[in-house]
PDB file of C-alpha atoms in Angstrom:
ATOM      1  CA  UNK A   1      -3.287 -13.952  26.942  1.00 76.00           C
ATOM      2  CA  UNK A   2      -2.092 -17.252  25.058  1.00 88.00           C
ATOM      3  CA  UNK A   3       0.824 -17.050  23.001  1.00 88.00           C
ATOM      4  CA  UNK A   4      -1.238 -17.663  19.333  1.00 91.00           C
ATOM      5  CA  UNK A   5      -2.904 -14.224  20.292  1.00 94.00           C
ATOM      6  CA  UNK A   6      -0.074 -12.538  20.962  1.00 94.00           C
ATOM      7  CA  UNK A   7       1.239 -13.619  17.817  1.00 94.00           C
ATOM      8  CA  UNK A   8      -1.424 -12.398  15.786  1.00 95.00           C
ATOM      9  CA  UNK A   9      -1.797  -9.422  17.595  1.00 96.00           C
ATOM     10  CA  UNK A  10       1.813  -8.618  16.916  1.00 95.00           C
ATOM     11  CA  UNK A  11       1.059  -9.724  13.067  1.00 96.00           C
ATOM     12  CA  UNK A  12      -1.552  -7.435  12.830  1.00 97.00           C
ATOM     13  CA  UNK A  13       0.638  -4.778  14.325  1.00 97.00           C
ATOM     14  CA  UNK A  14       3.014  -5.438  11.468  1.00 96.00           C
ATOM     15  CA  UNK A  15       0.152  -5.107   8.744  1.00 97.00           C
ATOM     16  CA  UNK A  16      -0.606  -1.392  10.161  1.00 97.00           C
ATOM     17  CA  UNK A  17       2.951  -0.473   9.975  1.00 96.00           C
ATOM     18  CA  UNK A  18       3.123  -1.705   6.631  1.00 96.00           C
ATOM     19  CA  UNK A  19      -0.146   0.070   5.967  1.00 95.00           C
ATOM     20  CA  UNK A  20       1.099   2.928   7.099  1.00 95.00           C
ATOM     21  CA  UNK A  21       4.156   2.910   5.019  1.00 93.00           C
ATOM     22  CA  UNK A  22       1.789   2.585   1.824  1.00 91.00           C
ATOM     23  CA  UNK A  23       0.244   5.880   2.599  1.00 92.00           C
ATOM     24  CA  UNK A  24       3.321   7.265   3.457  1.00 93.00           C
ATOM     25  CA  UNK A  25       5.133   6.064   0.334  1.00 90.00           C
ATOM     26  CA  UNK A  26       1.473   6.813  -1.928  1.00 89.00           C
ATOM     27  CA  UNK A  27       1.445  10.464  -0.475  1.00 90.00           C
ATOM     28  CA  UNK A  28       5.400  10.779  -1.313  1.00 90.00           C
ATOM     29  CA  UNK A  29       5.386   9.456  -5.077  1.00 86.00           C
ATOM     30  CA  UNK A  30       1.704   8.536  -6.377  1.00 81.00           C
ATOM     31  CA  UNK A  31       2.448   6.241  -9.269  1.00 79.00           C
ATOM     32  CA  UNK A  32       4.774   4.046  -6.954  1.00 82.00           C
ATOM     33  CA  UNK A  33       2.370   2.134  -4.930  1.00 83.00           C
ATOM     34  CA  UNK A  34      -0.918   0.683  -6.290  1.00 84.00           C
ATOM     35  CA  UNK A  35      -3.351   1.002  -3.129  1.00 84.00           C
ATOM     36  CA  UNK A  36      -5.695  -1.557  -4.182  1.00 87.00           C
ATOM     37  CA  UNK A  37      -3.404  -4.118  -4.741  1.00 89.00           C
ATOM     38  CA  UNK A  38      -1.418  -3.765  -1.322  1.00 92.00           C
ATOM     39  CA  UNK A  39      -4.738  -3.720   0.683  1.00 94.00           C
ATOM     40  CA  UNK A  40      -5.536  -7.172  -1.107  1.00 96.00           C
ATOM     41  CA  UNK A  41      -2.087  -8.097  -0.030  1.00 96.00           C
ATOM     42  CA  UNK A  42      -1.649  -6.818   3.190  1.00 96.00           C
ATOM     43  CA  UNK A  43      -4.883  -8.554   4.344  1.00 97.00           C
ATOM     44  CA  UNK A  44      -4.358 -11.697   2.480  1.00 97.00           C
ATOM     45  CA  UNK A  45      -0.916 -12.228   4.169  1.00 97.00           C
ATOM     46  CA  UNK A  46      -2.434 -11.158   7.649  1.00 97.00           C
ATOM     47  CA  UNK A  47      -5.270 -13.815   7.442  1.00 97.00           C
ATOM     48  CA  UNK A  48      -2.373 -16.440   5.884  1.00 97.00           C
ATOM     49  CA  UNK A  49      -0.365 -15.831   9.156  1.00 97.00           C
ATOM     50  CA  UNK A  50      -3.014 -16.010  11.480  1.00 96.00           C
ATOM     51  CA  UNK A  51      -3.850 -19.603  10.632  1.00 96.00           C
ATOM     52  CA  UNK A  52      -0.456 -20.416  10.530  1.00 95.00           C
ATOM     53  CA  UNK A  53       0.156 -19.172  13.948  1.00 95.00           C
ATOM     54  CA  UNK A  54      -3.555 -21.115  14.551  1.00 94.00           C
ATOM     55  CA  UNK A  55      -2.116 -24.077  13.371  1.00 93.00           C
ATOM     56  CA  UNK A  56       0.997 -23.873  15.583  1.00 91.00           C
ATOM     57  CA  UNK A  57      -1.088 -23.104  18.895  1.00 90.00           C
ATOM     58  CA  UNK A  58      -2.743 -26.336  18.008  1.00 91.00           C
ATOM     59  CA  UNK A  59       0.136 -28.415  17.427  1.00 87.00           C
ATOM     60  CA  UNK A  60       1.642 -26.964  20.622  1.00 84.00           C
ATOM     61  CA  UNK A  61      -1.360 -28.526  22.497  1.00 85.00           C
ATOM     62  CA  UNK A  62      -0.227 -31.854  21.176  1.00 85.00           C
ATOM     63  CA  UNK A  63       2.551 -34.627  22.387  1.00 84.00           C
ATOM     64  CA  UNK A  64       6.260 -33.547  21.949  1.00 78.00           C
ATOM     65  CA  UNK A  65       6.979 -36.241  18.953  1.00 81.00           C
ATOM     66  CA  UNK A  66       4.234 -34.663  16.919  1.00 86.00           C
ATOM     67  CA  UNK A  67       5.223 -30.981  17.752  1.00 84.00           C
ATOM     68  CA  UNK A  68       7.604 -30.912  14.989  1.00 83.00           C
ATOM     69  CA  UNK A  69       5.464 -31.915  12.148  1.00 89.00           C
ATOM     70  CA  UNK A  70       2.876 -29.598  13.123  1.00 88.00           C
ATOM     71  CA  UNK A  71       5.499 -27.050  12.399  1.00 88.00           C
ATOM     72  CA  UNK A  72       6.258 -28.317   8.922  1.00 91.00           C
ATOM     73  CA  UNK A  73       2.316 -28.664   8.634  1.00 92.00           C
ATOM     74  CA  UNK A  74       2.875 -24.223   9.423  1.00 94.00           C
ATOM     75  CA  UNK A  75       5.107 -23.545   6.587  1.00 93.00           C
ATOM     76  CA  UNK A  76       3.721 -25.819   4.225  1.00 94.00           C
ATOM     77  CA  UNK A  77       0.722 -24.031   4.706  1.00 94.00           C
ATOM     78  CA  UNK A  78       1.633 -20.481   4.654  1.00 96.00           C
ATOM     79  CA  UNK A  79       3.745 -21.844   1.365  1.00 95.00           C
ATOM     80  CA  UNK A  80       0.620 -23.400  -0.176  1.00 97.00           C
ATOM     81  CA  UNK A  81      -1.912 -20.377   0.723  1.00 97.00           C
ATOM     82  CA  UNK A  82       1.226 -17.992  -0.997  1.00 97.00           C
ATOM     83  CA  UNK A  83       1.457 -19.095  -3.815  1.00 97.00           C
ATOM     84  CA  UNK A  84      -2.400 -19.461  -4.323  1.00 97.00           C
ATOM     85  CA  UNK A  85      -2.918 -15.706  -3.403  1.00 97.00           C
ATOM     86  CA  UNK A  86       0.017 -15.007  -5.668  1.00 96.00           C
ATOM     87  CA  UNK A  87      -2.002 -16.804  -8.536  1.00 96.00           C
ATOM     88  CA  UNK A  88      -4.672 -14.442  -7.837  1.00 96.00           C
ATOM     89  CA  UNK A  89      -2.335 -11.465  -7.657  1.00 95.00           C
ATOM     90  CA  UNK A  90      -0.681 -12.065 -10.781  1.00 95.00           C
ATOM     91  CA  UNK A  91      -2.647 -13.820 -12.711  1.00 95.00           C
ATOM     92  CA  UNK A  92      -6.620 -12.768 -11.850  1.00 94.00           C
ATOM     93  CA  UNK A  93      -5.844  -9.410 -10.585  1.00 91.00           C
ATOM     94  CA  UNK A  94      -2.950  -8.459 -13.615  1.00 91.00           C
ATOM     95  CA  UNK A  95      -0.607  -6.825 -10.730  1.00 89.00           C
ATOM     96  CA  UNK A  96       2.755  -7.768 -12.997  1.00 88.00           C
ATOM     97  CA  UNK A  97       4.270  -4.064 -13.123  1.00 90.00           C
ATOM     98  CA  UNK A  98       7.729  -4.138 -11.283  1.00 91.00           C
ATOM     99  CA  UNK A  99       6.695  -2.462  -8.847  1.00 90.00           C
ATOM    100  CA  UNK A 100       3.863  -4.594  -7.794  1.00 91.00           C
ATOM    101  CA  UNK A 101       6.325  -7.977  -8.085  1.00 93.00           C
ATOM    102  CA  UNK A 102       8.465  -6.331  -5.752  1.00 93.00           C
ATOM    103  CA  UNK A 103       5.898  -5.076  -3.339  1.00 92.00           C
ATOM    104  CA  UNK A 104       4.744  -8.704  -3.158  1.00 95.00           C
ATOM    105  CA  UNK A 105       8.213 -10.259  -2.912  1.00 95.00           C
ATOM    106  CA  UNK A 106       8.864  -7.361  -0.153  1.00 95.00           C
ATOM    107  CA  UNK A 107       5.848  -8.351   1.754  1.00 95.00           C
ATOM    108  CA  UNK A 108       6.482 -12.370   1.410  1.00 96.00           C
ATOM    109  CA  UNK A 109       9.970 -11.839   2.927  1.00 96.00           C
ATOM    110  CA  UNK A 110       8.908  -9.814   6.195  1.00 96.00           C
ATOM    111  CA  UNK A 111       6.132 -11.915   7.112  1.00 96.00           C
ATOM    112  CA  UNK A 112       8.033 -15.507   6.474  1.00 95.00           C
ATOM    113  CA  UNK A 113      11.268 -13.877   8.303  1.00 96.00           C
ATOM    114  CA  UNK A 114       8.546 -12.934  11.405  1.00 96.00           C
ATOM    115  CA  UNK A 115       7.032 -16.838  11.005  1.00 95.00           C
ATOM    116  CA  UNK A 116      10.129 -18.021  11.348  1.00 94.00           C
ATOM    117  CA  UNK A 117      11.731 -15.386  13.813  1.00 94.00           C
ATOM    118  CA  UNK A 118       8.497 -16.931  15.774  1.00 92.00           C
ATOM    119  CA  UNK A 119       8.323 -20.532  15.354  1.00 90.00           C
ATOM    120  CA  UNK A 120      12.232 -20.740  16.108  1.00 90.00           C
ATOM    121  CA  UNK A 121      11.265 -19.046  19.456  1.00 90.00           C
ATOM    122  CA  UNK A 122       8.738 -21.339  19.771  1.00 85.00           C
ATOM    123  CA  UNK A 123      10.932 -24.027  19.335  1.00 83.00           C
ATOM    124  CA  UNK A 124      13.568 -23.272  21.734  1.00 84.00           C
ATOM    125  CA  UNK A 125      10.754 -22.970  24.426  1.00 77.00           C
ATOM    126  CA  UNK A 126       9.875 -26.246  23.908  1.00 72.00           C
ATOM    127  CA  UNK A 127      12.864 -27.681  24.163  1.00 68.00           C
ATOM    128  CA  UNK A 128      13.667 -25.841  27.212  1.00 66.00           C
ATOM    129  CA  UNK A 129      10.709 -27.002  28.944  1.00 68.00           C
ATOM    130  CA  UNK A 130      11.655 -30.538  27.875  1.00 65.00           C
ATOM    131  CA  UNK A 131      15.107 -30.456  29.680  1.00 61.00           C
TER     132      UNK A 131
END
């Protein structure tokens, strides 16, 4: 199993617990958690990760000098493909209640800290293979 697929295996492991947490936290207080809008989310930032971790198995396939800006390719990506689903979140879908700014804000953190977490691993492979 290649490392991109393990990756987005693992980040769709993440999206289930999170999932799961919505029903959890829906069941516990109904008005907290708008379902819709955390599905739209929840899938949105799955697909957004699994072409940055896409990206990344392709710039691992390529010579060390250009390694790195593949990586900066990765989050300028994921940063670009944010901030265009959270035009359609706020703007298209009208999700601006506190809680659904927070949900997203809550869900933007844990999946950059896991890209990162990631890509820092990544990273550190390299450059012990290198030595």
């Amino acid at each position: 199993m290649t490392r991109v697929l393990k990756q987005i295996i693992n980040t769709a492991i993440i999206t289930l617990i999170f999932a799961i947490a919505g029903i959890l936290i829906k069941n516990w207080s109904p008005g907290l958690i708008d379902w819709n809008g955390s599905v739209f989310l929840l899938l949105s930032f799955f697909f957004i990760m699994a072409s940055a971790f896409l990206v990344s198995g392709i710039g691992e396939k390529k010579p060390a000098d250009i390694q790195s800006v593949f990586t900066l390719a990765v989050i300028g990506l994921k940063f670009i493909l944010v901030a265009i689903v959270a035009l359609i979140y706020f703007n298209v879908l009208k999700k601006t209640g506190l809680n659904n700014v927070v949900l997203f804000f809550i869900l933007y953190l844990a999946y950059t800290t896991y890209l990162i977490i990631s890509l820092v691993k990544m990273q550190k492979n390299r450059s012990l293979k290198q030595e």
